[in-house]
Amino acid sequence: MTIDVPTTRRALPQLQPVSFIGADGKTTDVPTDGLTVPSDRTLLGLYQKMVEARRFEAQVTHLTRQGRLATYPSAAGQEAIEVGATTALAPNDWLFPTYRDTAALLTRGVPVTEILSAFRGDWHCGFDPHEYHTSPAATPLATQTLHATGFAMAAKLKGEDACTLTFLGDGASSEGDTHEAFNFASVWQTPTVFVLQNNQYAISTPLREQANATMLADRAAGYGMPGLRVDGNDIAAVFAAVTAALERARNGEGPTLIECLTYRMESHTNSDDPTKYRDAEEVEHWKRFDPIDRLETHLRRAGVLDNDTAEEITASAEELATSVRDAMNTDAEVDPSELFAHVYANPRASLAKQRATLEAELAAAVQS
Amino acid sequence: MTVTALTTADDVPAPVSVTMTKALNQALRDSLSEDEDVLVFGEDVGRLGGVFRVTEGLRKEFGPDRVWDSPLAESGIVGTAIGMAMAGMRPVVEMQFDAYAYPAFEQIVSHVAKMRNRTKGHVSLPLTIRIPYAGDIGGVEHHSDSSEAYWTSTPGLTVLTPSNPADAYSLLRESIASEDPVIFMEPKSRYWMKDELSLPVQTAPMDRAQVVREGSDATLLAYGPTVRTALSAAEEGAEHGLSIEVVDLRSLSPFDDETVSASVRKTSRAAIVHEAAQFGGYGAEVAARVTEANFTHLSAPILRITGFDVPYPSPKLEEYFLPTAERILDALESWDWEL
Ligand SMILES: Cc1ncc(C[n+]2csc(CCOP(=O)(O)OP(=O)(O)O)c2C)c(N)n1
């Protein structure tokens, strides 16, 4: 006699990452896993945003080298995920990003000064989360995955049409909060999409020392939610996968985990030396999978992108870069008394006292 | 005990015997019925009504969409509550026991405490985290910690602890209504304490300490579980001709300097009593700030009567660890009363 087992369907993601447009810019013959290829018009829009994001990353990295920003974690090479996933969101949906997801913030419409204020050292989060439906970027790894789950749960309870999308890295996927978020989201069937950016390294730790799993998307099965593995450098695949996951979420079918395979082209932040933990050959290898080059080849071949349009796109990216330089060349005003302004909603006498101390110091400094 | 009924109308029900557990339960019930955004979830808080029965009957009354059993994961509970609060809800979550809040430490200190500040005041987290704490119930390891110092040394958190049923009701209601996140510490050993009262009650505002016994020779500063201990010390002291004032802090953060200083200036001597270990503990903060504000009014050093600097002991050793009325009175003898 054997124990009765539940007959719930168990599905594991397909091994070969879903990819519509290959590294050569040609259509692949990888099974689509039921996803719909975005139209060339959509792809052209995504292309423009990726070019802008790349230019943004380059500009900021440059400014960091000049010492204008304290630190900066570039997402160069990961634009297809950042832009593709974020574009799939509806305005009412909420994004729960991490420190590396500035390209996503850009896509979400957050002004560059507000994006960069944290890295310049003005304030932890420069923007109003309610205005952009975007949570402040989390630095403690994986913590934001739970916020996204809770937010989606609230939306579900209120019957509001809002999904949440959260980014996490391969390193963050080892944190307990990731597992708790996967589990809570699946048990509660929240409208949440987990986008795992597997860029092969957590600072210097390679994937093979991070997890002994065939693929991170497999983890979804253990929590009872669908997992999907996509080519994270193919924006068509990312956009399609996230769009489909959001549709599931909106239909009340619960969360989805999407593992996006990609590579971080720059150092972790400006302060580490990637040559200590990876070789040039590997970086060269991944350059061949560049998300922007391949889409450009595809769009030109399809006749959707011509030289004029390409020039327009370059010009708009340059404009963005100029705005970044201008913003970072003027020093932000910081108001010392704001130190005390946003700690409690209910004012505290002890803080009022400390604020008075600081103000007296400042007044004395002005006089002398 | 200062207990003011909300109304003085004739239809106010006659006082009945109410346990702290019942008062907390009623506070949750009243908050849930008044505000649809209030949610209650945590480990076993639904069907079972919580291991201490504080949430008893609420799931039945408000349904599983308002009161439910969450997966067993403290960081998950607090982390998702943060997201819910960001979405405009007012979650009230339970950490089953003091030491089992530690998996949620990161979410509490890195996000609950800081969200408002990180976002320049744009995001409020009206979130209440209930933590049954402290010992004297014969609990096994990890069931009797006093973790208040961790929370009080974290800017951004409000930390409250009631010592009696009336405050339990009133403080919990205020916590849930507050725009700031509150760590609400419930003294386990006082859950079954009864008082004659009619609910709802509104006691002093949540940021105020309360003089619960008047005296003129010395002030005992206590909170949560040690208020009752301090009161018995005061009673015993009276038999020996000592007039001891007892102040129930109620709010550990913010600290009510005004009420405490007024009492200390009146009596010129103060001692703080808590169950948590002494070194680097909450009592050190109280002693320091009360001294700074009242040095010339003091005629003796401020004392701390606390648990020893050892991990919380097993049940058979509890009685040697916990501050008792005798230990308090012995400590007070160390003062040079001739001064
Ligand atoms: C809880 C926690 N531990 C350690 C760190 C320090 N840290 C910052 S980024 C990072 C690596 C994260 O790697 P991954 O999740 O793969 O994301 P990636 O940086 O590659 O985008 C570490 C260890 C942190 N931010 N939070």
XYZ file of C-alpha atoms and ligand atoms in Angstrom:
733
model
C 0.000 0.000 0.000
C 1.268 3.494 -0.791
C 0.435 6.907 0.477
C -2.054 8.892 -1.575
C -0.375 11.825 -3.295
C -1.966 15.033 -4.532
C -2.358 15.159 -8.277
C -1.601 18.879 -8.616
C 0.285 19.572 -11.825
C 3.991 19.999 -11.322
C 5.926 21.760 -14.047
C 9.633 22.428 -14.418
C 10.910 25.158 -16.723
C 12.423 24.138 -20.038
C 16.201 23.868 -19.908
C 16.936 25.957 -22.973
C 16.265 29.625 -22.117
C 13.449 31.132 -24.154
C 15.026 33.334 -26.814
C 13.331 34.844 -29.866
C 16.178 36.824 -31.338
C 19.566 35.143 -31.183
C 22.978 36.699 -30.697
C 23.278 36.990 -34.477
C 20.089 39.031 -34.684
C 18.270 36.187 -36.366
C 15.160 34.451 -35.129
C 16.012 31.369 -33.073
C 14.292 28.006 -33.154
C 14.072 27.709 -29.371
C 10.587 26.624 -28.223
C 8.625 29.737 -27.263
C 7.064 28.162 -24.157
C 3.726 29.619 -25.215
C 4.968 33.214 -25.286
C 4.061 35.741 -27.959
C 6.831 37.538 -29.851
C 6.412 41.319 -29.501
C 5.733 43.313 -32.668
C 8.594 45.063 -34.423
C 7.046 48.395 -33.454
C 7.189 47.444 -29.795
C 10.730 46.225 -30.275
C 11.783 49.514 -31.829
C 10.490 51.380 -28.765
C 12.359 48.986 -26.501
C 15.485 49.418 -28.602
C 15.410 53.174 -28.106
C 15.029 52.801 -24.327
C 17.938 50.347 -24.200
C 20.190 52.703 -26.150
C 19.286 55.483 -23.753
C 19.855 53.285 -20.731
C 23.278 52.230 -22.035
C 24.247 55.838 -22.631
C 23.008 56.697 -19.165
C 25.118 53.941 -17.577
C 28.199 55.066 -19.508
C 27.706 58.679 -18.493
C 27.183 57.894 -14.842
C 30.134 55.507 -14.732
C 32.232 58.303 -16.204
C 31.007 60.802 -13.623
C 31.743 58.294 -10.879
C 35.334 58.027 -12.087
C 35.528 61.808 -11.857
C 34.381 61.560 -8.266
C 30.997 63.191 -8.824
C 29.152 60.206 -7.385
C 30.205 58.312 -4.306
C 29.496 54.912 -5.761
C 27.615 53.410 -8.674
C 26.553 49.865 -9.560
C 26.237 49.824 -13.341
C 23.766 47.560 -15.095
C 25.510 47.827 -18.461
C 24.818 44.616 -20.350
C 21.584 44.014 -18.426
C 19.458 46.621 -20.217
C 17.224 44.052 -21.860
C 15.939 42.901 -18.468
C 15.725 46.291 -16.809
C 13.993 47.959 -19.740
C 12.045 44.971 -21.020
C 10.534 43.977 -17.693
C 9.763 47.520 -16.574
C 8.130 48.494 -19.851
C 5.730 45.584 -19.513
C 4.297 47.133 -16.318
C 1.091 49.146 -16.342
C 1.307 52.602 -14.740
C -0.720 51.393 -11.757
C 1.582 48.437 -11.097
C 4.376 48.877 -8.574
C 8.073 48.251 -9.084
C 10.311 47.099 -6.189
C 13.870 47.654 -7.363
C 17.369 47.198 -5.922
C 20.503 49.337 -6.085
C 21.397 48.066 -9.581
C 18.079 48.867 -11.196
C 18.588 52.485 -12.181
C 17.811 51.686 -15.818
C 14.459 50.419 -14.577
C 13.896 53.652 -12.650
C 14.732 55.568 -15.807
C 12.204 53.497 -17.737
C 9.669 54.189 -15.006
C 10.108 57.915 -15.633
C 11.963 58.851 -12.455
C 13.980 62.041 -13.187
C 17.750 61.521 -13.397
C 18.548 63.827 -10.475
C 16.211 61.849 -8.277
C 17.667 58.540 -9.440
C 21.194 59.671 -8.768
C 20.604 61.507 -5.524
C 21.269 58.351 -3.515
C 24.596 57.687 -5.222
C 25.659 61.309 -4.979
C 24.903 61.221 -1.280
C 22.049 63.748 -1.131
C 19.382 61.499 0.338
C 18.739 57.740 0.426
C 15.822 57.910 -1.982
C 15.258 61.115 -3.875
C 11.823 60.450 -5.328
C 8.283 60.080 -4.028
C 7.461 56.359 -4.378
C 3.744 57.110 -4.749
C 4.364 59.409 -7.698
C 6.180 56.771 -9.747
C 4.591 53.683 -8.213
C 8.090 52.596 -7.411
C 9.515 51.611 -4.053
C 12.863 53.039 -2.917
C 15.736 50.855 -4.160
C 16.597 48.296 -1.497
C 20.206 47.655 -0.530
C 19.755 44.882 2.071
C 19.557 41.987 -0.357
C 16.225 40.319 -1.106
C 14.280 42.330 1.470
C 12.324 44.070 -1.286
C 10.929 40.767 -2.551
C 8.793 40.579 0.587
C 7.650 44.177 0.257
C 6.536 43.433 -3.295
C 4.654 40.379 -2.072
C 2.938 42.276 0.735
C 2.025 45.150 -1.534
C 0.492 42.758 -4.040
C -1.400 41.032 -1.237
C -2.891 44.367 -0.184
C -3.879 45.120 -3.778
C -5.506 41.718 -4.013
C -7.422 42.181 -0.750
C -8.628 45.607 -1.848
C -9.606 44.307 -5.260
C -7.355 46.836 -6.944
C -5.887 46.226 -10.371
C -2.224 46.469 -9.420
C 0.547 43.929 -9.807
C 4.045 44.156 -8.393
C 7.349 43.372 -10.035
C 10.557 42.945 -8.125
C 14.127 42.460 -9.303
C 16.641 40.296 -7.475
C 20.091 38.989 -8.249
C 21.560 35.491 -8.303
C 23.361 36.283 -5.038
C 20.177 37.589 -3.443
C 18.443 34.358 -4.388
C 20.402 32.629 -1.600
C 18.977 34.932 1.080
C 16.202 33.655 3.320
C 13.913 36.516 2.371
C 13.851 35.312 -1.232
C 12.563 31.930 -0.153
C 10.057 33.464 2.219
C 8.808 35.777 -0.511
C 8.436 32.951 -3.049
C 6.521 30.941 -0.494
C 4.281 33.735 0.782
C 3.484 34.895 -2.749
C 2.552 31.411 -3.859
C 0.548 30.486 -0.754
C -1.313 33.793 -0.934
C -1.460 33.731 -4.756
C -0.394 37.357 -4.954
C -0.082 39.171 -8.286
C 3.714 39.350 -8.113
C 6.414 38.821 -10.728
C 9.900 37.944 -9.496
C 12.525 38.835 -12.069
C 15.787 37.170 -11.138
C 18.698 38.785 -12.957
C 21.251 36.029 -13.096
C 24.298 38.034 -14.110
C 26.651 35.212 -13.052
C 28.331 37.015 -10.139
C 27.481 38.358 -6.724
C 30.279 40.907 -6.365
C 33.062 38.336 -6.920
C 31.294 35.085 -6.092
C 30.485 33.094 -9.214
C 27.169 31.355 -9.700
C 28.624 27.871 -9.208
C 29.646 28.836 -5.669
C 26.310 30.512 -5.046
C 23.975 27.659 -5.822
C 24.308 23.986 -6.665
C 21.210 23.911 -8.829
C 20.755 23.220 -12.509
C 18.980 26.498 -12.790
C 17.509 29.032 -10.414
C 14.147 29.050 -12.179
C 13.676 25.443 -11.015
C 13.146 26.768 -7.510
C 9.707 28.017 -8.452
C 8.427 24.432 -8.645
C 9.180 23.842 -4.986
C 6.961 26.744 -4.038
C 4.145 25.762 -6.352
C 4.502 28.565 -8.848
C 5.552 28.617 -12.484
C 9.203 29.245 -13.196
C 10.585 30.353 -16.495
C 14.093 30.733 -17.820
C 14.699 33.309 -20.485
C 17.637 34.707 -22.374
C 18.079 37.916 -20.418
C 19.934 39.561 -23.276
C 16.984 39.114 -25.615
C 14.586 41.902 -24.787
C 11.881 40.311 -26.938
C 11.916 37.237 -24.704
C 12.079 39.239 -21.471
C 9.237 41.531 -22.494
C 7.091 38.608 -23.627
C 7.748 36.581 -20.468
C 7.009 39.449 -18.105
C 3.924 40.464 -20.072
C 2.588 36.927 -19.831
C 3.414 36.710 -16.113
C 1.644 40.005 -15.451
C -1.363 38.746 -17.347
C -1.450 35.627 -15.187
C -1.132 37.815 -12.117
C -3.977 40.066 -13.246
C -6.137 37.027 -13.894
C -5.703 35.958 -10.285
C -3.383 33.089 -11.166
C -0.657 34.154 -8.746
C 3.065 34.817 -8.915
C 5.719 33.803 -11.433
C 9.473 33.496 -11.180
C 11.430 34.476 -14.277
C 15.134 33.781 -14.303
C 16.914 35.942 -16.855
C 20.352 34.761 -17.922
C 22.686 37.685 -18.444
C 26.114 39.078 -17.649
C 27.290 42.125 -15.764
C 29.702 43.873 -18.139
C 31.162 46.349 -15.652
C 32.524 45.873 -12.154
C 30.064 45.332 -9.281
C 30.464 48.984 -8.339
C 33.215 51.412 -9.212
C 35.116 50.245 -6.137
C 35.898 46.634 -7.054
C 38.325 45.164 -9.568
C 36.627 42.491 -11.674
C 39.907 41.228 -13.138
C 40.511 39.605 -9.743
C 37.638 37.206 -10.199
C 36.945 36.806 -13.906
C 39.039 36.618 -17.021
C 38.956 38.779 -20.122
C 38.018 35.829 -22.281
C 34.766 35.366 -20.430
C 33.892 39.037 -20.764
C 34.676 38.886 -24.496
C 32.476 35.826 -24.819
C 29.511 37.635 -23.311
C 30.072 40.723 -25.458
C 28.899 38.617 -28.367
C 25.517 38.352 -26.705
C 25.060 42.094 -26.305
C 21.337 42.887 -26.052
C 21.500 46.129 -28.019
C 23.637 44.934 -30.936
C 21.485 41.939 -31.636
C 18.229 43.856 -31.588
C 19.748 46.476 -33.868
C 20.744 43.790 -36.380
C 17.275 42.317 -36.180
C 15.473 45.626 -36.606
C 17.663 46.738 -39.486
C 17.152 43.421 -41.215
C 13.399 43.730 -40.668
C 13.543 47.215 -42.186
C 12.166 48.828 -39.031
C 15.328 50.705 -38.164
C 16.995 52.907 -40.757
C 19.893 55.323 -40.453
C 17.654 58.325 -39.840
C 15.815 56.669 -36.981
C 19.079 55.370 -35.562
C 20.467 58.908 -35.610
C 17.392 60.246 -33.866
C 17.756 57.642 -31.172
C 21.446 58.437 -30.694
C 20.564 62.119 -30.432
C 17.958 61.508 -27.757
C 20.438 59.370 -25.814
C 22.986 62.193 -26.048
C 20.384 64.604 -24.753
C 19.815 62.360 -21.778
C 23.567 62.160 -21.142
C 23.763 65.948 -21.229
C 20.963 66.205 -18.717
C 22.820 63.786 -16.455
C 26.023 65.838 -16.694
C 24.162 69.078 -16.047
C 22.345 67.623 -13.092
C 25.541 66.287 -11.550
C 27.535 69.446 -12.209
C 25.307 71.515 -9.992
C 25.686 70.628 -6.372
C 22.441 69.685 -4.704
C 21.331 71.815 -1.799
C 21.078 69.745 1.327
C 19.227 71.098 4.321
C 20.834 69.935 7.580
C 17.627 70.337 9.555
C 16.046 67.702 7.316
C 18.099 65.213 9.319
C 15.328 65.373 11.887
C 12.347 66.017 9.657
C 11.437 62.553 8.455
C 12.093 60.171 11.326
C 8.628 60.116 12.890
C 5.190 61.228 11.813
C 4.513 62.235 15.426
C 7.086 64.867 16.370
C 9.439 63.960 19.222
C 10.641 66.372 21.853
C 14.061 64.734 22.001
C 14.594 65.296 18.280
C 13.417 68.897 18.505
C 16.144 69.434 21.112
C 18.816 67.835 18.950
C 17.677 69.866 15.991
C 18.002 73.045 18.058
C 21.562 72.040 18.954
C 22.485 71.634 15.310
C 20.800 74.881 14.326
C 22.669 76.741 17.053
C 25.949 75.270 15.796
C 25.145 76.346 12.269
C 24.158 79.835 13.352
C 27.404 80.172 15.319
C 29.402 78.990 12.312
C 27.768 81.634 10.113
C 28.592 84.407 12.613
C 32.251 83.567 13.013
C -4.387 53.197 38.483
C -5.617 56.025 36.279
C -8.372 54.653 34.137
C -10.759 57.063 32.520
C -13.862 55.744 30.869
C -14.413 57.141 27.384
C -17.810 58.490 28.340
C -19.474 59.125 31.639
C -22.972 58.511 30.361
C -25.315 56.294 32.324
C -25.280 53.596 29.663
C -21.632 52.775 30.313
C -21.499 49.100 31.241
C -20.542 48.333 34.802
C -16.882 47.390 35.226
C -16.183 43.712 34.870
C -13.107 41.677 35.506
C -10.910 41.918 32.390
C -7.627 40.141 31.728
C -4.895 41.805 29.699
C -5.414 39.166 27.023
C -9.081 40.053 26.815
C -8.298 43.777 26.716
C -5.852 43.261 23.834
C -8.370 41.082 22.048
C -11.015 43.768 22.392
C -8.610 46.450 21.151
C -7.961 44.399 18.015
C -11.664 43.735 17.559
C -12.570 47.404 17.900
C -9.804 48.488 15.509
C -10.836 45.865 12.965
C -14.471 46.958 13.089
C -13.721 50.658 12.869
C -11.213 50.592 10.045
C -11.371 48.258 7.058
C -7.672 48.771 6.382
C -6.687 47.055 9.618
C -5.400 43.508 9.033
C -4.253 40.923 11.554
C -1.954 38.085 10.573
C 0.872 35.972 11.939
C 1.627 32.457 13.080
C -1.475 30.676 14.399
C -3.391 33.902 15.000
C -6.391 32.765 12.962
C -7.958 29.425 13.791
C -6.198 29.010 17.132
C -6.460 32.649 18.123
C -2.739 32.908 18.860
C -0.777 30.810 21.319
C -1.792 33.282 24.034
C -5.325 33.631 22.610
C -4.959 37.355 22.056
C -6.561 37.053 18.611
C -9.245 34.588 19.656
C -12.456 34.723 17.661
C -11.271 37.451 15.304
C -10.975 35.254 12.233
C -14.497 34.042 12.719
C -15.812 37.533 13.156
C -13.899 39.330 10.400
C -13.150 36.539 7.978
C -9.902 35.095 6.630
C -9.271 38.154 4.433
C -8.828 40.342 7.528
C -7.395 37.857 10.039
C -5.345 34.900 8.887
C -2.632 32.383 9.622
C 0.527 33.217 7.725
C 3.314 30.854 6.740
C 5.828 30.318 9.499
C 8.468 32.892 8.676
C 8.995 36.021 10.760
C 10.951 38.008 8.210
C 8.233 37.148 5.725
C 5.525 38.341 8.082
C 7.158 41.684 8.781
C 8.441 42.131 5.218
C 5.035 41.558 3.664
C 3.423 43.774 6.308
C 5.749 46.552 5.129
C 4.457 46.144 1.577
C 0.875 46.139 2.816
C 1.439 49.299 4.835
C 2.984 50.924 1.755
C -0.222 50.052 -0.064
C -2.302 51.865 2.534
C -3.195 49.061 4.939
C -2.649 49.037 8.714
C -1.304 45.564 9.462
C -1.028 44.276 13.011
C 1.299 41.287 13.070
C 2.250 38.932 15.866
C 5.695 37.531 16.539
C 4.867 34.371 18.464
C 7.576 34.834 21.132
C 10.244 37.452 21.847
C 13.254 35.477 20.612
C 11.357 34.415 17.497
C 11.205 38.001 16.336
C 14.934 37.816 15.634
C 14.554 36.378 12.115
C 12.662 39.603 11.367
C 15.357 41.805 12.878
C 16.647 42.951 9.497
C 13.231 43.901 8.180
C 12.451 45.756 11.409
C 15.651 47.758 11.800
C 16.495 48.254 8.123
C 13.051 48.939 6.714
C 10.272 49.313 9.285
C 12.298 51.852 11.230
C 13.724 53.655 8.231
C 11.125 53.719 5.468
C 9.806 57.143 6.381
C 13.284 58.585 6.604
C 14.597 56.892 3.453
C 11.748 58.341 1.444
C 11.954 61.859 2.896
C 8.633 61.411 4.621
C 6.787 60.258 1.504
C 6.040 56.762 2.797
C 4.522 56.119 6.219
C 4.382 52.652 7.715
C 1.370 52.471 10.032
C 2.308 49.005 11.194
C 2.080 47.390 14.619
C 4.353 44.497 15.545
C 3.092 42.708 18.651
C 5.764 40.831 20.584
C 4.888 38.780 23.684
C 8.044 39.209 25.800
C 9.820 38.617 29.110
C 9.750 35.630 31.428
C 8.291 34.330 34.650
C 6.009 31.864 32.908
C 8.269 28.846 33.173
C 9.031 28.900 29.488
C 11.806 26.857 27.938
C 14.780 28.382 26.155
C 14.100 31.303 23.759
C 10.631 31.960 25.186
C 11.442 34.616 27.770
C 13.737 37.225 26.235
C 13.455 40.928 26.883
C 14.546 42.464 23.603
C 13.509 46.071 24.225
C 17.028 47.509 24.000
C 17.371 46.338 20.402
C 14.241 48.184 19.412
C 14.699 51.293 21.560
C 18.168 51.921 20.196
C 16.741 51.974 16.670
C 15.618 55.461 15.590
C 12.305 55.416 13.787
C 10.577 52.897 16.030
C 8.066 53.608 18.757
C 8.274 51.041 21.553
C 5.370 50.596 23.938
C 4.674 48.144 26.717
C 1.541 48.033 28.866
C 1.617 46.733 32.411
C -2.147 46.352 32.996
C -5.340 45.591 31.072
C -6.528 49.193 30.718
C -3.247 50.348 29.209
C -3.122 47.221 27.079
C -6.397 48.233 25.477
C -5.692 51.912 25.132
C -2.066 51.665 23.999
C -2.820 49.024 21.393
C -5.636 51.126 19.979
C -3.307 54.096 19.743
C -0.564 51.997 18.162
C -2.851 50.805 15.414
C -4.037 54.349 14.775
C -0.496 55.753 14.729
C 1.172 56.726 11.450
C 4.475 55.551 12.909
C 5.420 51.879 13.207
C 5.104 50.537 16.739
C 6.844 47.667 18.468
C 4.172 46.623 20.944
C 5.686 44.515 23.694
C 3.249 42.435 25.709
C 4.516 41.154 29.071
C 3.635 37.465 28.975
C 3.570 37.014 32.735
C 0.877 39.706 32.976
C -1.434 38.351 30.261
C -3.721 36.844 32.888
C -3.685 39.851 35.207
C -7.222 41.072 35.863
C -8.619 44.510 36.541
C -12.142 45.726 37.061
C -12.905 47.901 34.107
C -15.327 48.606 31.339
C -14.056 48.659 27.784
C -13.417 50.733 25.819
C -11.119 52.775 28.018
C -8.795 55.553 27.166
C -5.829 55.929 29.473
C -3.072 58.555 29.271
C -1.685 59.237 25.772
C 0.785 56.638 24.555
C 3.847 58.838 24.920
C 3.226 59.527 28.600
C 4.564 57.691 31.610
C 2.245 57.319 34.591
C 2.773 57.669 38.306
C 1.022 54.518 39.518
C 1.839 54.974 43.195
C 2.734 58.184 44.951
C 5.667 58.406 47.318
C 8.233 60.864 48.608
C 11.445 58.979 49.474
C 12.419 57.280 46.225
C 11.176 56.647 42.681
C 11.050 53.223 41.084
C 10.980 53.376 37.290
C 9.462 50.212 35.879
C 7.618 48.989 32.822
C 5.700 45.993 31.555
C 6.268 42.979 33.796
C 8.252 44.804 36.489
C 5.575 47.360 37.360
C 3.831 44.818 39.552
C 7.170 43.863 41.146
C 7.948 47.506 41.822
C 4.506 48.009 43.358
C 5.024 45.110 45.749
C 8.430 46.509 46.664
C 6.744 49.836 47.409
C 4.168 48.126 49.574
C 6.803 46.224 51.506
C 8.880 49.362 51.777
C 5.948 51.155 53.326
C 5.949 48.590 56.098
C 9.489 49.688 56.858
C 8.570 53.352 56.774
C 9.734 54.019 53.220
C 7.504 56.068 50.937
C 8.188 54.808 47.414
C 6.786 56.310 44.235
C 6.341 53.998 41.262
C 6.377 55.274 37.696
C 5.166 53.035 34.872
C 7.108 54.155 31.794
C 4.597 52.632 29.314
C 6.426 54.180 26.375
C 10.066 53.116 26.219
C 10.604 55.165 23.074
C 9.788 58.035 23.112
C 10.841 58.480 26.726
C 8.702 60.759 28.874
C 11.427 62.907 30.443
C 8.905 65.261 31.957
C 6.974 62.820 34.115
C 10.098 60.957 35.153
C 12.069 64.089 36.011
C 9.189 65.509 38.003
C 9.060 62.362 40.093
C 12.821 62.145 40.553
C 13.033 65.797 41.596
C 10.327 65.184 44.139
C 11.963 62.122 45.694
C 15.635 62.822 44.797
C 16.341 59.111 44.429
C 15.619 56.758 41.566
C 16.088 53.156 40.576
C 15.116 51.458 37.347
C 13.797 47.916 37.310
C 13.735 45.628 34.280
C 14.033 41.939 33.452
C 16.520 42.365 30.622
C 20.229 41.995 31.329
C 21.920 45.093 32.686
C 25.015 45.711 30.572
C 24.263 48.057 27.706
C 20.594 47.718 28.529
C 17.649 50.060 28.546
C 18.199 50.929 32.222
C 21.593 52.410 31.379
C 19.934 54.841 28.988
C 17.323 55.805 31.557
C 19.928 56.289 34.301
C 22.095 58.424 32.041
C 19.386 60.723 30.774
C 17.699 61.123 34.151
C 21.085 62.013 35.677
C 21.895 64.494 32.927
C 18.634 66.313 33.470
C 18.446 66.157 37.248
C 21.972 65.802 38.649
C 21.724 68.546 41.237
C 18.376 67.235 42.413
C 19.704 63.764 43.077
C 20.946 62.771 46.468
C 22.060 59.282 45.448
C 23.249 57.489 42.333
C 20.558 55.982 40.127
C 20.426 52.233 40.579
C 19.543 49.448 38.191
C 17.818 46.345 39.460
C 17.697 44.013 36.494
C 18.181 40.486 35.283
C 21.792 39.305 35.498
C 24.125 39.529 32.512
C 23.477 35.940 31.520
C 21.233 34.361 28.908
C 17.675 33.928 30.176
C 17.781 30.825 32.382
C 15.688 27.679 32.334
C 12.499 27.577 34.432
C 14.039 26.171 37.598
C 16.529 29.019 37.766
C 14.120 31.803 36.829
C 13.386 32.790 40.402
C 17.080 33.501 41.015
C 17.348 35.608 37.885
C 14.320 37.860 37.966
C 14.319 41.082 39.962
C 12.088 40.645 43.020
C 10.640 43.058 45.540
C 13.282 41.893 48.049
C 16.095 42.481 45.617
C 14.762 45.940 44.906
C 14.538 46.840 48.588
C 18.006 45.409 49.245
C 19.393 47.532 46.456
C 17.747 50.643 47.843
C 19.526 49.992 51.128
C 22.836 50.612 49.424
C 21.981 54.294 49.277
C 23.357 56.382 52.095
C 19.997 57.447 53.452
C 21.638 59.876 55.886
C 22.730 62.206 53.078
C 21.901 41.313 3.351
C 23.061 41.806 2.555
N 24.252 41.184 2.633
C 25.324 41.660 1.959
C 25.224 42.782 1.175
C 26.440 43.334 0.430
N 26.246 43.158 -1.026
C 25.786 44.142 -1.809
S 25.545 43.661 -3.374
C 26.078 42.096 -3.063
C 26.073 41.074 -4.160
C 24.715 40.834 -4.690
O 24.753 40.015 -5.813
P 23.490 39.690 -6.685
O 22.313 39.459 -5.821
O 23.861 38.620 -7.632
O 23.180 41.049 -7.467
P 24.106 41.881 -8.446
O 24.906 42.823 -7.557
O 24.933 40.956 -9.209
O 23.167 42.660 -9.269
C 26.447 41.977 -1.728
C 27.009 40.774 -1.127
C 23.949 43.395 1.106
N 23.735 44.482 0.359
N 22.900 42.903 1.786
